[in-house]
Coordinates of C-alpha atoms in Angstrom, one line a residue:
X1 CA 0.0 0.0 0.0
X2 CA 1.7 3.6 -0.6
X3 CA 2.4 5.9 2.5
X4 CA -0.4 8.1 3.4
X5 CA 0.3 11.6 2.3
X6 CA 0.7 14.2 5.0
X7 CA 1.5 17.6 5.3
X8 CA 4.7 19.4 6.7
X9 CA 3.9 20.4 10.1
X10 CA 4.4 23.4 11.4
X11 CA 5.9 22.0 14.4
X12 CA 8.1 19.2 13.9
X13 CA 9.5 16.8 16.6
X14 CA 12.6 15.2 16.0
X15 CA 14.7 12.8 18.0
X16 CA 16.4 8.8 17.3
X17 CA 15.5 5.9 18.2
X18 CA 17.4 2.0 17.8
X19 CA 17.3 -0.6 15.2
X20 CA 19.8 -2.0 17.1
X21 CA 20.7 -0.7 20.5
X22 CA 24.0 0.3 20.9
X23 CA 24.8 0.1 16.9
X24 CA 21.7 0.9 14.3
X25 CA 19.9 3.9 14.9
X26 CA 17.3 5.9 13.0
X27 CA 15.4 9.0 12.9
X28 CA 11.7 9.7 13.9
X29 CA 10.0 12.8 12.8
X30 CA 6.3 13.6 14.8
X31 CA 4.3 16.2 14.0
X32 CA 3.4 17.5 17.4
X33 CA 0.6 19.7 16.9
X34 CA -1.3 16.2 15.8
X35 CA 0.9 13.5 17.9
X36 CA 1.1 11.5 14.6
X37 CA 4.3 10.2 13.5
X38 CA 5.1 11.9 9.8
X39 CA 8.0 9.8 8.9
X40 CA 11.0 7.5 9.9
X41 CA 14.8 8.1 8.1
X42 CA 17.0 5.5 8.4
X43 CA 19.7 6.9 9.9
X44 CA 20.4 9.9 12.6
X45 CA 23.4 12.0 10.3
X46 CA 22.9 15.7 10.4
X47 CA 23.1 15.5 6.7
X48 CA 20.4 13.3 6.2
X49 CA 17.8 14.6 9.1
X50 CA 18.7 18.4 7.1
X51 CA 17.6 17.3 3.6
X52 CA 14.1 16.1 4.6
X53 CA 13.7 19.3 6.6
X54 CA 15.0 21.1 3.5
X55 CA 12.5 19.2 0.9
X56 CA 9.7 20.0 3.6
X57 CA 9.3 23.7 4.0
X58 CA 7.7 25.1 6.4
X59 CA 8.8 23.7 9.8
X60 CA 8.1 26.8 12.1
X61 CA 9.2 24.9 15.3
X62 CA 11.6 22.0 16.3
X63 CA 11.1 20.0 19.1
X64 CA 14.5 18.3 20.1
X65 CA 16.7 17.0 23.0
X66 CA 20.0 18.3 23.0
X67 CA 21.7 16.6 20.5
X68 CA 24.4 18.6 18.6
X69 CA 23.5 16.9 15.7
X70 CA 19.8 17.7 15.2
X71 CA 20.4 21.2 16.2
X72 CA 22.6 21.4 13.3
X73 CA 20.4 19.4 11.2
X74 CA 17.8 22.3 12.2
X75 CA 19.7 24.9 11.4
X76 CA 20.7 23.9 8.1
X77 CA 17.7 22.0 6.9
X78 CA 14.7 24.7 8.3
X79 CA 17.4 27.7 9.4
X80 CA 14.3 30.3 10.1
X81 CA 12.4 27.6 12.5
X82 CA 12.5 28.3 16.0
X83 CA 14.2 25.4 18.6
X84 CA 13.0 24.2 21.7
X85 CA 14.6 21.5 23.8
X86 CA 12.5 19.0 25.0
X87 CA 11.4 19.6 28.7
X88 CA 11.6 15.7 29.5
X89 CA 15.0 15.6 28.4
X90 CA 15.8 18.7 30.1
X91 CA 14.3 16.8 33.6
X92 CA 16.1 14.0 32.7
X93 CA 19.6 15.6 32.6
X94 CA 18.5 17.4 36.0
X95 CA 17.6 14.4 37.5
X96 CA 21.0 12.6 36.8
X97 CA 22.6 15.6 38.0
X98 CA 21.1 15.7 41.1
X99 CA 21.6 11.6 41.3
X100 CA 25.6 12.4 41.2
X101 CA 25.4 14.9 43.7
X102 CA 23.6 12.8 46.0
X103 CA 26.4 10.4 45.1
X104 CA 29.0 12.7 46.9
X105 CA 27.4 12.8 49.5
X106 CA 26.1 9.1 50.2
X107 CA 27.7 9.0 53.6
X108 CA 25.2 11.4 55.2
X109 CA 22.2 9.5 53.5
X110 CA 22.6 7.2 56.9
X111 CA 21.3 8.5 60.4
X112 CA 24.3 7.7 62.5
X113 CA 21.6 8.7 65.7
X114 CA 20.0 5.3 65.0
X115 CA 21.9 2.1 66.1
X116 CA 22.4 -0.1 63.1
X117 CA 21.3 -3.2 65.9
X118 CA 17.7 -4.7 65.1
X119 CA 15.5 -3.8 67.4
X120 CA 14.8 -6.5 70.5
X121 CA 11.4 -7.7 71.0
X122 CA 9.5 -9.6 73.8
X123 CA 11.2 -13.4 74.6
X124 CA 9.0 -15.8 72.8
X125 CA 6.2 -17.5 74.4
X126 CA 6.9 -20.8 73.7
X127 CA 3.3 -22.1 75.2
X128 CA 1.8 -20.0 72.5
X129 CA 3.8 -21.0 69.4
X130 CA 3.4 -24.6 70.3
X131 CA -0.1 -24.3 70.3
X132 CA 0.0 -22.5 66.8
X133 CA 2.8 -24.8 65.1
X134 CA 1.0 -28.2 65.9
X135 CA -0.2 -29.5 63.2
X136 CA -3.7 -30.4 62.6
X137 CA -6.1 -31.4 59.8
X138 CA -7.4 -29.0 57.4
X139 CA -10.0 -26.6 58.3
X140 CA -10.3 -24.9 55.0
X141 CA -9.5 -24.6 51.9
X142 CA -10.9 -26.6 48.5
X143 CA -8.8 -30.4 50.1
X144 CA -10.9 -29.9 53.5
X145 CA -13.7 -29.4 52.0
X146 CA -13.8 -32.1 49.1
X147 CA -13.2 -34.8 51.6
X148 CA -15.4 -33.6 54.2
X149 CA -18.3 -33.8 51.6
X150 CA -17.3 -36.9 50.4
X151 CA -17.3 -38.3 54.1
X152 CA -20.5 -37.2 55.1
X153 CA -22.1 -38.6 51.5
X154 CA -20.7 -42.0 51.8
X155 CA -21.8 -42.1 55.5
X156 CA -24.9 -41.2 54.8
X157 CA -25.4 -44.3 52.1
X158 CA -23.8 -46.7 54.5
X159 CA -26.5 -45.7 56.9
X160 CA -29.1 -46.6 54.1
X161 CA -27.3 -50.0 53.8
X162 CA -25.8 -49.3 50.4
X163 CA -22.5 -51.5 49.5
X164 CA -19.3 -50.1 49.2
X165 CA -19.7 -50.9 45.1
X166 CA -22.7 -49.2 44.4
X167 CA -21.4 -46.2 46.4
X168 CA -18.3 -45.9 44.7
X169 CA -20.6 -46.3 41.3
X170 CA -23.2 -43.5 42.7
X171 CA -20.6 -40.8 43.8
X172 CA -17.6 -41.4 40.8
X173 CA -15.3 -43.0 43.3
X174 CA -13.0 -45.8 43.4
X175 CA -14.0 -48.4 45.5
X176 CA -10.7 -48.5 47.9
X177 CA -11.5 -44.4 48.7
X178 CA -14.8 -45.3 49.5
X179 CA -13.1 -48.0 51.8
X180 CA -10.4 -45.6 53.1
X181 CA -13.5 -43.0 53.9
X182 CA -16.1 -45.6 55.4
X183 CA -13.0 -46.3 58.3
X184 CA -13.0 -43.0 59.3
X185 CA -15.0 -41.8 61.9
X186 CA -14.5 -38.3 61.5
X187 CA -13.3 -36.8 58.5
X188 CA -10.7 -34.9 60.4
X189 CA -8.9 -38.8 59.9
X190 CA -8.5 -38.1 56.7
X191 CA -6.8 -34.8 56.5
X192 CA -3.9 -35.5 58.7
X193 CA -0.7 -36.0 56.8
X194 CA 1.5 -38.6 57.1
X195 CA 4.2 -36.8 58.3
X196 CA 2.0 -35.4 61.6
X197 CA 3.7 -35.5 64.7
X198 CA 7.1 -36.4 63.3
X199 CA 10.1 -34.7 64.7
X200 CA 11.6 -32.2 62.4
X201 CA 15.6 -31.6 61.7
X202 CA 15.0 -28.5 63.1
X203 CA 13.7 -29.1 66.4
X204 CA 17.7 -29.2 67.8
X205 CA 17.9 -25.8 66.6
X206 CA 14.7 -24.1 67.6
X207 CA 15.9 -23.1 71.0
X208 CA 18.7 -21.0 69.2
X209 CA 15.8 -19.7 66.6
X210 CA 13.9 -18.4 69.4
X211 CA 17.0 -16.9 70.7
X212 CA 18.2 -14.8 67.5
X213 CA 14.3 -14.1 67.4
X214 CA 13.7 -12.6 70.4
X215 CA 17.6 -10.4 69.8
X216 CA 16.1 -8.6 67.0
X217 CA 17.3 -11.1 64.3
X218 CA 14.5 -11.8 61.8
X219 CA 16.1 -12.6 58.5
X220 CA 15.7 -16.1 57.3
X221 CA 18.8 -16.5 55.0
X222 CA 20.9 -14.9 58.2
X223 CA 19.8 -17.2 60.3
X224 CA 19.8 -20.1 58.1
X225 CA 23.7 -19.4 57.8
X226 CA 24.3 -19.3 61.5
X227 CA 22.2 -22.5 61.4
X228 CA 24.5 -23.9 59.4
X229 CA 27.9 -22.8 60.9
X230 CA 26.6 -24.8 64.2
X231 CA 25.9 -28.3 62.0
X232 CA 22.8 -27.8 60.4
X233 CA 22.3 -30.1 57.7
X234 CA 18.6 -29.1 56.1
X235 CA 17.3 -26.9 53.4
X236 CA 16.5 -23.5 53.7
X237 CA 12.9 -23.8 53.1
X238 CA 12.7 -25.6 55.9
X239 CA 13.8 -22.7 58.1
X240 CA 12.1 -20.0 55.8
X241 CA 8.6 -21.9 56.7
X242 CA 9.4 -21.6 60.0
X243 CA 10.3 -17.9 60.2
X244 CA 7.1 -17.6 58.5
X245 CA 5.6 -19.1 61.0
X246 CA 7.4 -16.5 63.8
X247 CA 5.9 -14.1 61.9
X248 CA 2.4 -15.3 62.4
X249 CA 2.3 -15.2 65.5
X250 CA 4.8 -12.8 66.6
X251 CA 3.9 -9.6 64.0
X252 CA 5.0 -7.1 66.5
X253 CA 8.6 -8.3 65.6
X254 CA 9.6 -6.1 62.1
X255 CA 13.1 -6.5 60.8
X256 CA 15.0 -2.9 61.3
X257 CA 14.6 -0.2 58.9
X258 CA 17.5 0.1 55.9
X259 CA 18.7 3.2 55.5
X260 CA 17.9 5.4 52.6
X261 CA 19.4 4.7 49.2
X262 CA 21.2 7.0 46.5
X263 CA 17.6 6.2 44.2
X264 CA 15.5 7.0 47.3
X265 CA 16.8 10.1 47.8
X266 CA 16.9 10.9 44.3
X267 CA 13.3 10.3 43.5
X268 CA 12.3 12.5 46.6
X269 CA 14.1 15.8 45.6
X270 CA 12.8 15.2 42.2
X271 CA 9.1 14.5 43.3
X272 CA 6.5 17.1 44.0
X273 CA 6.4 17.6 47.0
X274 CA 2.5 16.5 47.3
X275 CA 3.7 13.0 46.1
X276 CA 5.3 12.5 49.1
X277 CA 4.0 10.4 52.2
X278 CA 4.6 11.6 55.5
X279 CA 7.6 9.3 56.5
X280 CA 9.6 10.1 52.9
X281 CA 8.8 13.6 54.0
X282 CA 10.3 13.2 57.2
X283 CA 13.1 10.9 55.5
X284 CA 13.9 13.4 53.3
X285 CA 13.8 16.2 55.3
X286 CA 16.3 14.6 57.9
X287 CA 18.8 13.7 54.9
X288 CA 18.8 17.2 54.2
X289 CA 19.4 19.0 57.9
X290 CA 22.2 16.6 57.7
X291 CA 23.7 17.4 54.6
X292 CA 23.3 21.4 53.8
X293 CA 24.7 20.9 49.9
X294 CA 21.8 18.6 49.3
X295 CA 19.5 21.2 51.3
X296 CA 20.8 23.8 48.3
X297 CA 20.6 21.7 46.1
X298 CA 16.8 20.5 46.5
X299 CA 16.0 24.5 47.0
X300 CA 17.4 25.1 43.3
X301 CA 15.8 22.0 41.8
X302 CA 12.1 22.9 43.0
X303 CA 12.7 26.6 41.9
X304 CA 13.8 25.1 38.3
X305 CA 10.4 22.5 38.9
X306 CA 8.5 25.6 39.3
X307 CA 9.9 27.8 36.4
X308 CA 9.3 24.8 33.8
X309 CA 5.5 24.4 35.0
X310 CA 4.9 27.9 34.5
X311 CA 6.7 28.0 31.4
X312 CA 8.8 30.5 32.9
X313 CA 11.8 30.4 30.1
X314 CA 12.3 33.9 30.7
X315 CA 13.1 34.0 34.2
X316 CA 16.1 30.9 33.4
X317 CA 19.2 33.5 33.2
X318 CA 18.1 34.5 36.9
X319 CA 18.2 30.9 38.1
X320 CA 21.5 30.2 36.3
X321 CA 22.5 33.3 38.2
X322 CA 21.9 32.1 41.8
X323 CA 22.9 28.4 41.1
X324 CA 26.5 29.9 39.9
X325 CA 26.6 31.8 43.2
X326 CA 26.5 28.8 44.9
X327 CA 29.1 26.1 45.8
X328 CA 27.5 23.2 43.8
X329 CA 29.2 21.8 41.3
X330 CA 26.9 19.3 40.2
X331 CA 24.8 21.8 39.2
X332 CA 27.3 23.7 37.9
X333 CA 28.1 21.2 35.2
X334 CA 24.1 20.9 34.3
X335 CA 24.1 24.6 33.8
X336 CA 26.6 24.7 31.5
X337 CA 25.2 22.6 29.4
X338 CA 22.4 24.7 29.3
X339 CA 24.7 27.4 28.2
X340 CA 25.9 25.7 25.4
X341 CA 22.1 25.5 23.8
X342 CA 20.6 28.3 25.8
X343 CA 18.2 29.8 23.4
X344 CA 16.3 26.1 22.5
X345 CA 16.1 25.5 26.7
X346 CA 14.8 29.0 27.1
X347 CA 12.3 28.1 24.1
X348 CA 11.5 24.8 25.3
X349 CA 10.9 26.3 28.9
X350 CA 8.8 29.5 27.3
X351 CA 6.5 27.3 24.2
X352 CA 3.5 25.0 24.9
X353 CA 5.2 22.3 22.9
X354 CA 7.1 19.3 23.8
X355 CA 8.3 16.3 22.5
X356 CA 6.1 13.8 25.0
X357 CA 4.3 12.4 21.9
X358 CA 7.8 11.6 20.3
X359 CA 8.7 9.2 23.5
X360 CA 5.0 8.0 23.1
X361 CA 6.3 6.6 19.1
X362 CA 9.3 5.6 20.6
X363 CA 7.9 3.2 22.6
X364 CA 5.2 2.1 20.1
X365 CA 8.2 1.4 17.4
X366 CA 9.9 -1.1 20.5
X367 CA 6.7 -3.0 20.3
X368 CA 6.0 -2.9 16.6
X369 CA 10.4 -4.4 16.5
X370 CA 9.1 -7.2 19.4
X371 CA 5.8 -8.2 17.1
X372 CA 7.8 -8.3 14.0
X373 CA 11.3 -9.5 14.1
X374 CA 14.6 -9.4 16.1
X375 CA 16.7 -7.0 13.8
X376 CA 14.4 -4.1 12.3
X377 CA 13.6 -4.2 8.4
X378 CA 13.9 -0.7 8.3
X379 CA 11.6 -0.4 5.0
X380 CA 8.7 -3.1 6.4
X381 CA 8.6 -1.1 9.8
X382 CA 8.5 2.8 8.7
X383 CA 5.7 1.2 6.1
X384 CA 3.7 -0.3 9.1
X385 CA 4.5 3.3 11.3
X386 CA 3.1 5.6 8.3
X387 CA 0.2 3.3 7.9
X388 CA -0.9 3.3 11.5
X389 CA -0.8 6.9 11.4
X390 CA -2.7 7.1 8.3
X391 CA -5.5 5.4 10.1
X392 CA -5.4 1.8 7.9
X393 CA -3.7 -1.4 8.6

């Protein structure tokens, strides 16, 4: 089928994506003003990006990240458009920014206040885990109550004086379960295991459990490991069903709290702060009283936050201002390379368009790759693109 026909848009989106991650990549062109892709080059070279601008005039707009090479391809292919970097890649470049800063500083992510012991709980009442650990037949559950149907219909035909054969005829049984069932009194009989009441290898090396337990220590895969070092010689399932177990009854005992991670921390500077609950709120703001660089740090990022949802591009030279008056050099690094494209951030931070519709194609090509074959055919996948866009299949 030929490619639908489209028009140039006015505002063009432009950014790559893989054929083969790492080695093949190509270009995707979106017309943003419509979120429909317009078409896909086979490469990402300035020179071939600036001759299908070139052959398209009109382009009033480009939507980019901050490749060198589509801002070149821009200005020689549609010189009088207008750039604007994409906000999400701008985000993304703070947001790894901020990441290596919070790098630097990973050593005050960890309250020292707070002993890195788990906390001790109550000894263990061994009365009341014994009672709970015994085992017992089934109370519940599709087993329990199969059999206990199945007990009370075959009693009930015994009663009428029908013979073991005809029973296992009426109810779809074979004859030796209807046996097995009419010697039960009760069908509690027949739902305890073989294996009730048998001693377990871990009974030596409960005592010690109960111990480590009641010290705080509620890892299974420790403790299965300091089981080991004193000669145990089961699995660790076996100790896993039993921590379980301690859980069960003992809930009040929780494992200590880890400490904040570099990702953690991360994610809550980034965040709004609405999207926080109450205890990363209070994480957050302890990590910060802690480490002041980070405390400037978060200050500039929600200031930047604030200027890019208002689409205040024009207040970006002040904020470059006051992060260069302050001893950050993490951000110092993101702000020059916001010097080195200044006019396309300021654009993208000013203009109502961004390249969100270009990451939406991206991923819809990934898909398209995984339905179709391993290694894109370039030609059979722009052709299947164009033609979703066009509205036919």
């Amino acid at each position: 089928m030929p490619d639908p026909v489209a028009d140039t848009p006015k505002v063009l989106g432009v950014d790559e994506f893989a054929l083969r991650k790492g080695h093949v990549y190509a270009t995707i062109l979106v017309d943003i003003e419509t979120r429909q892709p317009v078409d896909l080059l086979p490469d990402r070279t300035v020179a071939t990006v600036a001759a299908w601008m070139a052959a398209h005039p009109g382009i009033e707009v480009i939507c980019r990240d901050r490749s060198l090479a589509h801002a070149e391809a821009g200005r020689l292919g549609a010189p009088d458009a207008i750039h604007a970097a994409d906000r999400w890649h701008i985000w993304k470049n703070l947001v790894e920014t901020v990441e290596k800063a919070v790098i630097q500083h990973r050593a005050l992510l960890r309250d020292h206040d707070e002993t890195d012991k788990p906390q001790a709980v109550p000894p263990l009442d061994a009365k009341e885990l014994g009672h709970t650990a015994t085992a017992g037949p089934r109370r519940s559950g599709r087993l329990s109550d199969r059999v206990r149907e199945q007990h009370a219909a075959v009693h009930e035909l015994l009663g009428q004086g029908v013979g073991l054969r005809p029973i296992a005829r009426q109810l779809g049984l074979a004859r030796n379960t209807v046996r097995r069932i009419a010697q039960a009194t009760t069908a509690d009989e027949l739902l305890i295991g073989k294996w009730t009441g048998r001693p377990s290898i871990l009974d030596p090396y409960k005592p010690f459990l109960h111990q480590r337990w009641s010290e705080g220590c509620t890892t299974a895969r420790r403790l299965f490991e300091e089981l080991q070092e004193r000669g145990y010689e089961g699995g660790e399932s076996v100790v896993k069903k039993y921590i379980h177990k301690l859980r069960e009854v003992f809930p009040h005992a929780d494992p200590p709290r880890r400490h904040p991670s570099v990702r953690d921390v991360t994610s809550w500077i980034t965040r709004h702060p609405d999207k926080l609950d109450d205890d990363q709120a209070q994480r957050l703001k302890a990590v910060l009283t802690r480490c002041p660089q980070l405390d400037r740090t978060a200050r500039h990022v929600r200031s930047f936050a604030e200027l890019m949802n208002n689409r205040r591009g024009h207040d970006l030279g002040q904020w470059i201002a006051d992060v260069q008056a302050d001893d950050l050099p993490a951000l110092h690094s993101f702000v020059n390379g916001l010097g080195q494209d200044l006019d396309a951030v300021i654009a993208g931070l000013s203009l109502r368009y961004s390249s969100g519709a270009v990451e939406g194609h991206n991923n819809k090509i990934k898909m398209l790759k995984r339905q179709m074959f391993g290694r894109a055919n370039f030609d059979l996948l722009r052709k299947r693109v164009l033609l979703a866009a066009g509205g036919r299949s």
